[in-house]
mmCIF file of C-alpha atoms in Angstrom:
data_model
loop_
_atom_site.group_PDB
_atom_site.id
_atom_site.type_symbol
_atom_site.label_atom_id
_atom_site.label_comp_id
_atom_site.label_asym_id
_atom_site.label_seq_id
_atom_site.Cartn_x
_atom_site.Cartn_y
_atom_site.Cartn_z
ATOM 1 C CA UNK A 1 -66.661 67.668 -1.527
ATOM 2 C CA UNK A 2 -63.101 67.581 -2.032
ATOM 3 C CA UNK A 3 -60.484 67.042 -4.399
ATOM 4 C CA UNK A 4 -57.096 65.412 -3.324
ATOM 5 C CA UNK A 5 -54.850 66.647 -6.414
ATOM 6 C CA UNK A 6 -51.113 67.292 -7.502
ATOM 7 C CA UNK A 7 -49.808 67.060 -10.743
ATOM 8 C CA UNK A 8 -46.712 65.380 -8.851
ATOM 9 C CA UNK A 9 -46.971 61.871 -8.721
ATOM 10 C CA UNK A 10 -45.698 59.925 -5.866
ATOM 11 C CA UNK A 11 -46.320 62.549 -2.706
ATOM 12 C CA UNK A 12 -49.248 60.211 -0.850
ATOM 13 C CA UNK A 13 -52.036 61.592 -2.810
ATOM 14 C CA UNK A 14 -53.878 58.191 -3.278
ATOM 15 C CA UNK A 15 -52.928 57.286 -0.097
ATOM 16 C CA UNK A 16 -54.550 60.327 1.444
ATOM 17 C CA UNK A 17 -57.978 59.772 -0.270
ATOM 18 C CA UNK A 18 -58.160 56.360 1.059
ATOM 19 C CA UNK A 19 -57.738 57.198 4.487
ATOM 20 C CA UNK A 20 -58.979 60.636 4.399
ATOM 21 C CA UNK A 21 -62.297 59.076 3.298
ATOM 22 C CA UNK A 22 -61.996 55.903 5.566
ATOM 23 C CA UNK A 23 -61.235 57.753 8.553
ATOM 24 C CA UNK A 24 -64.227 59.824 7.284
ATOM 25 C CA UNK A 25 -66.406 56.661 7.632
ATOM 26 C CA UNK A 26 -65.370 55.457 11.037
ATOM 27 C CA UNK A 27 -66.272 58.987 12.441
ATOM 28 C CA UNK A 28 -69.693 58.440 11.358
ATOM 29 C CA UNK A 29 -69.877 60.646 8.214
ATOM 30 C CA UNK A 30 -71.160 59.188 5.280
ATOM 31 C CA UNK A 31 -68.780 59.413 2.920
ATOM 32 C CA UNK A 32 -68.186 58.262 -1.234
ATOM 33 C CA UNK A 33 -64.847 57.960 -2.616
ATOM 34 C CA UNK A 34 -64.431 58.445 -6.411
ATOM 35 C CA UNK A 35 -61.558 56.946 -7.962
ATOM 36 C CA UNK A 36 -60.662 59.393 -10.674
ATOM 37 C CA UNK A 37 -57.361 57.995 -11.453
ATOM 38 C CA UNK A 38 -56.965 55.523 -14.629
ATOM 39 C CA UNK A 39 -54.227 53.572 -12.539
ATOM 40 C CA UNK A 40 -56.971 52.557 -9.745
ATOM 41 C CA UNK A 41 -54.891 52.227 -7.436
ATOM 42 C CA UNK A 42 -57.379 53.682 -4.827
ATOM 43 C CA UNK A 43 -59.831 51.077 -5.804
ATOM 44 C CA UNK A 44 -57.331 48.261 -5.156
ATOM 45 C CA UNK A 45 -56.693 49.986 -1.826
ATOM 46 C CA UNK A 46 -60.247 49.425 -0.805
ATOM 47 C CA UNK A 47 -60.062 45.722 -1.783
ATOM 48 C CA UNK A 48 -62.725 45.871 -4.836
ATOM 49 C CA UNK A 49 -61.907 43.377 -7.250
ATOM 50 C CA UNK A 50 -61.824 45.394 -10.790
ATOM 51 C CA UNK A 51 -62.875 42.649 -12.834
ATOM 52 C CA UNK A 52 -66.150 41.995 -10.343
ATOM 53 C CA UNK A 53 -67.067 45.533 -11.145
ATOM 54 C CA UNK A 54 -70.707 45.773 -13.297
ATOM 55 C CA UNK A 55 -69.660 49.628 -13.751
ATOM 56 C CA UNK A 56 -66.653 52.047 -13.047
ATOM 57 C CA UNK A 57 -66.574 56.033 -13.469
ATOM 58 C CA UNK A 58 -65.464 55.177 -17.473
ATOM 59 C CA UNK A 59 -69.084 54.094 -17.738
ATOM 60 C CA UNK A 60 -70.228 57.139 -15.541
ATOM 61 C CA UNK A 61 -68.822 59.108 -17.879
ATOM 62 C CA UNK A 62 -69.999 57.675 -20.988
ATOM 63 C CA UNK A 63 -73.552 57.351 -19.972
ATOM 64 C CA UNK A 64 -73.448 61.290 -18.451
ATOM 65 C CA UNK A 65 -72.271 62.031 -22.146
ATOM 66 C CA UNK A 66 -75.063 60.191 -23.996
ATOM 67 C CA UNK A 67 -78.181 60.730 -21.392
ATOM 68 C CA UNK A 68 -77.599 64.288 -19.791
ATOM 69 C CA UNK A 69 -80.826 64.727 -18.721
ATOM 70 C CA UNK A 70 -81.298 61.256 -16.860
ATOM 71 C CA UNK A 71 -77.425 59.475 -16.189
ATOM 72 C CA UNK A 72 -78.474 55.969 -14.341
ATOM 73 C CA UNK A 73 -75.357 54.516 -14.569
ATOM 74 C CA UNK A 74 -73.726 56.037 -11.383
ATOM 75 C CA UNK A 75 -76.474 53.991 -9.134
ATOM 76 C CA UNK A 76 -74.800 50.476 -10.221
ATOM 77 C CA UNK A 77 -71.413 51.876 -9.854
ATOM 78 C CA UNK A 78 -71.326 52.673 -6.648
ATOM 79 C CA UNK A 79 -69.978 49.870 -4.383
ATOM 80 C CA UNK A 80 -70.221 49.676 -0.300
ATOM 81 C CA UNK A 81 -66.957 49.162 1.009
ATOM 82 C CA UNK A 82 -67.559 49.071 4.901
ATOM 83 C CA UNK A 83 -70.112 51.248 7.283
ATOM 84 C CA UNK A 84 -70.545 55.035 5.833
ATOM 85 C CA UNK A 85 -67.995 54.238 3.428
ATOM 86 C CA UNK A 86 -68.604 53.882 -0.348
ATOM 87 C CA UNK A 87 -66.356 53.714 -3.433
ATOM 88 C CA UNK A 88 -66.816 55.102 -7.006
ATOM 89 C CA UNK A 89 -64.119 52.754 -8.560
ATOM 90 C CA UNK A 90 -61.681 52.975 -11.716
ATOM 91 C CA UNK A 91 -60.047 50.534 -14.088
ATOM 92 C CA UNK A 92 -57.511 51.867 -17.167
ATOM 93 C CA UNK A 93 -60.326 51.963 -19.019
ATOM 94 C CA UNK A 94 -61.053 55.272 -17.688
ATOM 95 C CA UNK A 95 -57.875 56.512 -19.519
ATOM 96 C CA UNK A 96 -60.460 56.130 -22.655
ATOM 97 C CA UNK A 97 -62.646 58.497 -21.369
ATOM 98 C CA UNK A 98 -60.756 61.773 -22.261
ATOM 99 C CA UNK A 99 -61.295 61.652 -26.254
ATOM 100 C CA UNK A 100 -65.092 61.479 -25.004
ATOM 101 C CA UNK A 101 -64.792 64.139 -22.923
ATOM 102 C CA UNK A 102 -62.865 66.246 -25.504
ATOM 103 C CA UNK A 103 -65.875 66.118 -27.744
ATOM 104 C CA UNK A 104 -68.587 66.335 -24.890
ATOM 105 C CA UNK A 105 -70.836 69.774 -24.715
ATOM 106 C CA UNK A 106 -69.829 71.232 -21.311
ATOM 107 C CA UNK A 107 -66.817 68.943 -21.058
ATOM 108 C CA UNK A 108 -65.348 69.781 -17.792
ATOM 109 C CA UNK A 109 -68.673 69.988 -16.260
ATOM 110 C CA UNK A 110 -69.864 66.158 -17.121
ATOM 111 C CA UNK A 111 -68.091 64.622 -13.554
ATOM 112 C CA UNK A 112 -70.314 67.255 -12.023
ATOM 113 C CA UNK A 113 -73.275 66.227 -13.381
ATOM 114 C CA UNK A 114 -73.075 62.684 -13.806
ATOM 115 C CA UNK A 115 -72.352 62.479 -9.859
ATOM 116 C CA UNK A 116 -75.648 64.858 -9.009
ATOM 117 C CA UNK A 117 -78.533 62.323 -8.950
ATOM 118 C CA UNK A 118 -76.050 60.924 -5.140
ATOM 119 C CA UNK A 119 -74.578 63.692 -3.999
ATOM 120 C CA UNK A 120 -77.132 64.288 -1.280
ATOM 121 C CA UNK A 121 -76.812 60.672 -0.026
ATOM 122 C CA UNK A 122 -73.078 61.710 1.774
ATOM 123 C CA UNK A 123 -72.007 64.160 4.078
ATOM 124 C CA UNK A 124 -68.356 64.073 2.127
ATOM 125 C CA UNK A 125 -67.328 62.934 -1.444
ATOM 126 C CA UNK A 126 -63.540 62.312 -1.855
ATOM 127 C CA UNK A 127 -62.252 62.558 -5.076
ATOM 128 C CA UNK A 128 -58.668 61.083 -5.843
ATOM 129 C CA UNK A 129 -57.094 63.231 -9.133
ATOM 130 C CA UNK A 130 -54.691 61.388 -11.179
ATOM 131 C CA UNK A 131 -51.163 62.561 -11.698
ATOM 132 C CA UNK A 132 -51.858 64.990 -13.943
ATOM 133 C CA UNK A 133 -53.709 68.538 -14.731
ATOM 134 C CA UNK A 134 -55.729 67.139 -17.597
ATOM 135 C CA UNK A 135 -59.467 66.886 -18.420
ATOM 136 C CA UNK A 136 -60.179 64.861 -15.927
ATOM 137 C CA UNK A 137 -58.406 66.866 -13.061
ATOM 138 C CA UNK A 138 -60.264 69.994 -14.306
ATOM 139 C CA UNK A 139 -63.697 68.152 -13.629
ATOM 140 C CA UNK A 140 -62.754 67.517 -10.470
ATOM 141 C CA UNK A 141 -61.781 71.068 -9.890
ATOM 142 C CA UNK A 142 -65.365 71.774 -11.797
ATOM 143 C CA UNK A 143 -67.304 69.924 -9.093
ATOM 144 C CA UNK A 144 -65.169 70.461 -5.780
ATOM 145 C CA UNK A 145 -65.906 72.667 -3.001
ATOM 146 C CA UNK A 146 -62.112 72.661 -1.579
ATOM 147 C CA UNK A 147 -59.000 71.210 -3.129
ATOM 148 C CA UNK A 148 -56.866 69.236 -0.689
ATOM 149 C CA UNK A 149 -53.236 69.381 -1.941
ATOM 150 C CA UNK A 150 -50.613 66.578 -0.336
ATOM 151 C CA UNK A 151 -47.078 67.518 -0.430
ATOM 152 C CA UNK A 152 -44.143 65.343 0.518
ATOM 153 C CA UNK A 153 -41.760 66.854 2.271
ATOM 154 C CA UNK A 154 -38.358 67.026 -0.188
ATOM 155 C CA UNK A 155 -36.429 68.840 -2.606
ATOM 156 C CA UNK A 156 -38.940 69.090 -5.452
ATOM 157 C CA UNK A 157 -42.152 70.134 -3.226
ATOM 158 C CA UNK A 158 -42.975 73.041 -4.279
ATOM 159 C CA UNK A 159 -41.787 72.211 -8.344
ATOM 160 C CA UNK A 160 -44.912 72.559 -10.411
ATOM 161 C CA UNK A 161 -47.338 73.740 -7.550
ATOM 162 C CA UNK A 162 -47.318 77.438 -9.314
ATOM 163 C CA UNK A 163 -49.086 75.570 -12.198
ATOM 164 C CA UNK A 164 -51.267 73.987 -9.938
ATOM 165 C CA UNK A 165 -52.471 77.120 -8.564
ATOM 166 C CA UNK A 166 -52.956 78.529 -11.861
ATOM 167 C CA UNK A 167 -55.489 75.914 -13.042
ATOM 168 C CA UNK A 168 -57.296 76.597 -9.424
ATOM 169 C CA UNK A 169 -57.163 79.909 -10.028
ATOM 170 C CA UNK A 170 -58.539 79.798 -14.190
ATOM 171 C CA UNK A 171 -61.093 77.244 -13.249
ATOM 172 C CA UNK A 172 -62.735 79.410 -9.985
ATOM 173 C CA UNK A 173 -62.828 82.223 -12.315
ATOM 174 C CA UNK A 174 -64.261 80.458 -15.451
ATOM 175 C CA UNK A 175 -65.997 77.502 -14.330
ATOM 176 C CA UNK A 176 -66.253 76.950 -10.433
ATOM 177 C CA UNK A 177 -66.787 80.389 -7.861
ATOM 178 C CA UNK A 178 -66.435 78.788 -4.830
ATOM 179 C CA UNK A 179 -63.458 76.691 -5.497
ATOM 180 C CA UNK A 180 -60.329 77.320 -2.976
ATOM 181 C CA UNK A 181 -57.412 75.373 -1.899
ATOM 182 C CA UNK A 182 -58.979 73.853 1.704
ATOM 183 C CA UNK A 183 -55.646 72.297 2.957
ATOM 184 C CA UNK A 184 -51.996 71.913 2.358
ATOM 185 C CA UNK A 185 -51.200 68.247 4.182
ATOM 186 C CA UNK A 186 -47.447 67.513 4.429
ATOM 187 C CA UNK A 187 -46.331 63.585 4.056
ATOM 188 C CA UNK A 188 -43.802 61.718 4.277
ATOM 189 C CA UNK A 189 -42.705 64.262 7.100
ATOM 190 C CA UNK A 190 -39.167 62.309 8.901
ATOM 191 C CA UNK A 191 -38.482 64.825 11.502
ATOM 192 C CA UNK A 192 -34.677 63.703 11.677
ATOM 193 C CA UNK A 193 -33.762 65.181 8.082
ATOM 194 C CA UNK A 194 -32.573 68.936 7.900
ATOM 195 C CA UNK A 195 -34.349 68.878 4.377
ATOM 196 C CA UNK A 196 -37.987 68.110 5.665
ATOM 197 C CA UNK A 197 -37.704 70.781 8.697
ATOM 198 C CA UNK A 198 -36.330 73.463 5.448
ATOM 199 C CA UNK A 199 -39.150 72.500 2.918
ATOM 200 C CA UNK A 200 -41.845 72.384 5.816
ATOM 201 C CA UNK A 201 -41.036 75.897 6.660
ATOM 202 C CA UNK A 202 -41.359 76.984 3.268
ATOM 203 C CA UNK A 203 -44.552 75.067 2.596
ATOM 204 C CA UNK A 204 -45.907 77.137 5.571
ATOM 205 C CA UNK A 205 -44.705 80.838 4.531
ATOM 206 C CA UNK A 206 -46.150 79.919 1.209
ATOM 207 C CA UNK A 207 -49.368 78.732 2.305
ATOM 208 C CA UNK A 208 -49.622 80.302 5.799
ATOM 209 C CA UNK A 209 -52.839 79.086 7.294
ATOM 210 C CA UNK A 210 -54.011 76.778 4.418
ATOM 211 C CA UNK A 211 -51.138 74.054 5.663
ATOM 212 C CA UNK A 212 -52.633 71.643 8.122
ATOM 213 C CA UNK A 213 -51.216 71.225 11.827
ATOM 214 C CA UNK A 214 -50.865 67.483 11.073
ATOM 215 C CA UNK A 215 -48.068 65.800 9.370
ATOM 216 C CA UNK A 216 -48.107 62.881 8.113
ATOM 217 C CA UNK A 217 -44.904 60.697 8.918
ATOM 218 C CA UNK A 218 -43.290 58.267 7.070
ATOM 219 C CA UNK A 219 -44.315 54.783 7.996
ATOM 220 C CA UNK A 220 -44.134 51.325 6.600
ATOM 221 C CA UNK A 221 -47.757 50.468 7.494
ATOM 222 C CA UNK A 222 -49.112 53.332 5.407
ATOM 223 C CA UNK A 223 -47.217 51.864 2.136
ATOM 224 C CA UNK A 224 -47.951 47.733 3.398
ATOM 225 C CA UNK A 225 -52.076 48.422 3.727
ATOM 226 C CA UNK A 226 -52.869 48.634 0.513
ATOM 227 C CA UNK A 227 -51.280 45.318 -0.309
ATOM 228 C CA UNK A 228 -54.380 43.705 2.154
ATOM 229 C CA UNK A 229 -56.947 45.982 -0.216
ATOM 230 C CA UNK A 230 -57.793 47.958 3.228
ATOM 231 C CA UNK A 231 -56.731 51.980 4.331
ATOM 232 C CA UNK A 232 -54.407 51.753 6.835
ATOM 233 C CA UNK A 233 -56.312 53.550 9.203
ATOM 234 C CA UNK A 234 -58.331 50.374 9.459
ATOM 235 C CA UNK A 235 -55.981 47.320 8.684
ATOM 236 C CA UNK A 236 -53.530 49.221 11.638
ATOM 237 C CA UNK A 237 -55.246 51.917 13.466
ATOM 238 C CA UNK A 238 -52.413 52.338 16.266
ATOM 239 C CA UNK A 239 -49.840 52.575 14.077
ATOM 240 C CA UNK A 240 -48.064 56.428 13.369
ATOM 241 C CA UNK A 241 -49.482 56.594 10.446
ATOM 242 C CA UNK A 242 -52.944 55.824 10.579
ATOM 243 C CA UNK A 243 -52.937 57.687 14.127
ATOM 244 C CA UNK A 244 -51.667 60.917 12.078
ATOM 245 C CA UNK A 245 -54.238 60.539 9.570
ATOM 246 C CA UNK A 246 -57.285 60.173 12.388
ATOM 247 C CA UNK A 247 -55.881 63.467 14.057
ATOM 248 C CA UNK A 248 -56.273 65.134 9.995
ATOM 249 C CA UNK A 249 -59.403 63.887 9.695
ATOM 250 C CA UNK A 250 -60.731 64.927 13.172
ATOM 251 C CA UNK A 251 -58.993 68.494 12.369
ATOM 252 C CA UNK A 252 -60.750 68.542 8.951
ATOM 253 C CA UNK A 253 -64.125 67.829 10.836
ATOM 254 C CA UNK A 254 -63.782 70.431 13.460
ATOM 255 C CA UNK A 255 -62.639 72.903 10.866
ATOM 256 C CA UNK A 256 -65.605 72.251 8.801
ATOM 257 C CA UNK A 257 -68.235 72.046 11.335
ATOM 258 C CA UNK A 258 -66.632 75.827 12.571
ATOM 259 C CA UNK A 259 -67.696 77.504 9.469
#
C-alpha cells in the first residue's frame, strides 16, 4: 500500500496515482485506488461520474467514525473501473470530513481502519494525498507501507520536501513503524533544459537510491487523458508518457517482488 504525496501541488502527483494504479491493473495485480483528495480530480480521471456515486471516502469516513467496530460503508463505495482495477472515489464533500476527524478517537488512524474489512481483496492500494500535510495526509501516512513522492523537475523541487520528511519521520515514530519513503519519481523531466539535468542531480544526491531509474517526461498525452475520464496509460499506451509510466510500474513490481 502506498501513498503518492507532496505538499506541492502541481508536480504530477494525481497523475501518478492514476497510472501508477492503472498500469498496476493491466499487469494483472489487483489493485484499489483511493481518492483522498477533496478536488477529485483522480476520480474524474477514471471517468466515474461524481454525482452517480451512492458513496465516496466522505461517507467512509463518517461511517468509520460512528460504527468502529463494524464500518459497511466502504463495500458500496468501492466502484470497478476496468479489469483488476478499482476506485475509492472523492467529491468536495470530503473537504467536510476534517472537523470529523478532528474530534474522532484515534483520528489519524480512522482511514486505516475504515479501509480494513478490503484490504485483503488487492495485491496494491494506491492512495492519492491532497496538496497538503493535513489530517487527511497523516492518515494516509498512518495506513501506508511506502510513501511514493513525485517531484517535477524545476526550481522549487526540493522547497518544502524537508517538511515532508519531517511528518514521515514524526508519524513512523509515533503512529506507523514501518513507514519509509519507497520512491522518489521525477516528472515532467525535458531533457533539453540545463535546469532539469541540475535539479535531477540534486534530487539523486539527496535521495541516493530511493529516486527511481524512470523519469517521467513531459508529454501532452499525459495532461489530454484525463479530459476522456481514462489514465493515459490506457487511452494512449504508445505514447512517451504512458510508455515511461509502464517501465515505473514494471520497476516498482520487480523491486517489490525482490524483497
Amino acid at each position: 500500500m502506498w501513498g503518492v504525496v507532496n505538499q506541492k501541488g502541481g508536480v504530477g502527483k494525481t497523475t501518478t496515482a492514476v497510472n501508477l494504479a492503472a498500469g498496476l491493473a493491466m499487469r494483472g495485480q489487483r489493485t484499489l485506488l483511493i481518492d483522498c483528495d477533496p478536488q477529485g480530480n483522480a476520480t474524474t480521471g477514471l471517468g466515474l461520474d461524481k454525482g452517480k456515486a451512492e458513496a465516496t471516502l466522505y461517507e467512509v469516513f463518517v461511517d468509520a467514525v460512528d460504527n468502529p467496530d463494524d464500518p459497511k460503508v466502504i463495500h458500496k463505495a468501492i466502484f470497478p473501473i476496468a479489469e483488476n482495477l478499482h476506485l475509492l472515489p472523492a467529491t468536495l464533500d470530503l473537504a467536510g470530513a476534517e472537523p470529523i476527524l478532528m474530534n474522532a478517537v484515534g483520528k489519524e488512524l480512522i482511514l486505516r481502519d475504515a479501509i480494513a474489512p478490503v484490504r485483503a481483496n488487492y495485491d496494491w492500494i494506491v492512495l492519492d494525498a491532497p496538496p497538503s500535510l493535513g489530517l487527511l495526509t497523516i492518515n494516509i501516512l498512518a495506513v501506508a507501507e511506502g510513501v511514493l513522492v513525485p517531484m517535477q523537475c524545476e526550481f522549487y523541487a526540493l522547497e518544502g520536501l524537508s517538511q515532508l520528511l519531517k511528518t514521515i519521520d514524526v508519524v513512523r515514530r509515533r503512529i506507523n513503524p514501518g513507514l519509509k519513503v519507497a520512491k522518489v519519481l521525477l516528472t515532467m523531466f525535458d531533457p533539453r533544459n540545463r535546469l532539469t539535468q541540475q535539479v535531477t542531480q540534486e534530487v539523486r544526491d539527496y535521495f541516493g537510491e530511493k529516486v527511481s531509474g524512470i523519469v517521467i517526461p513531459r508529454n501532452v498525452r499525459l495532461s489530454e487523458a484525463p479530459s476522456f475520464g481514462e489514465p493515459a496509460v490506457l487511452r494512449y499506451p504508445s505514447s512517451k508518457g504512458a510508455s515511461a509510466y509502464f517501465e515505473f510500474v514494471d520497476e516498482v513490481i520487480k523491486e517489490c517482488a525482490a524483497r
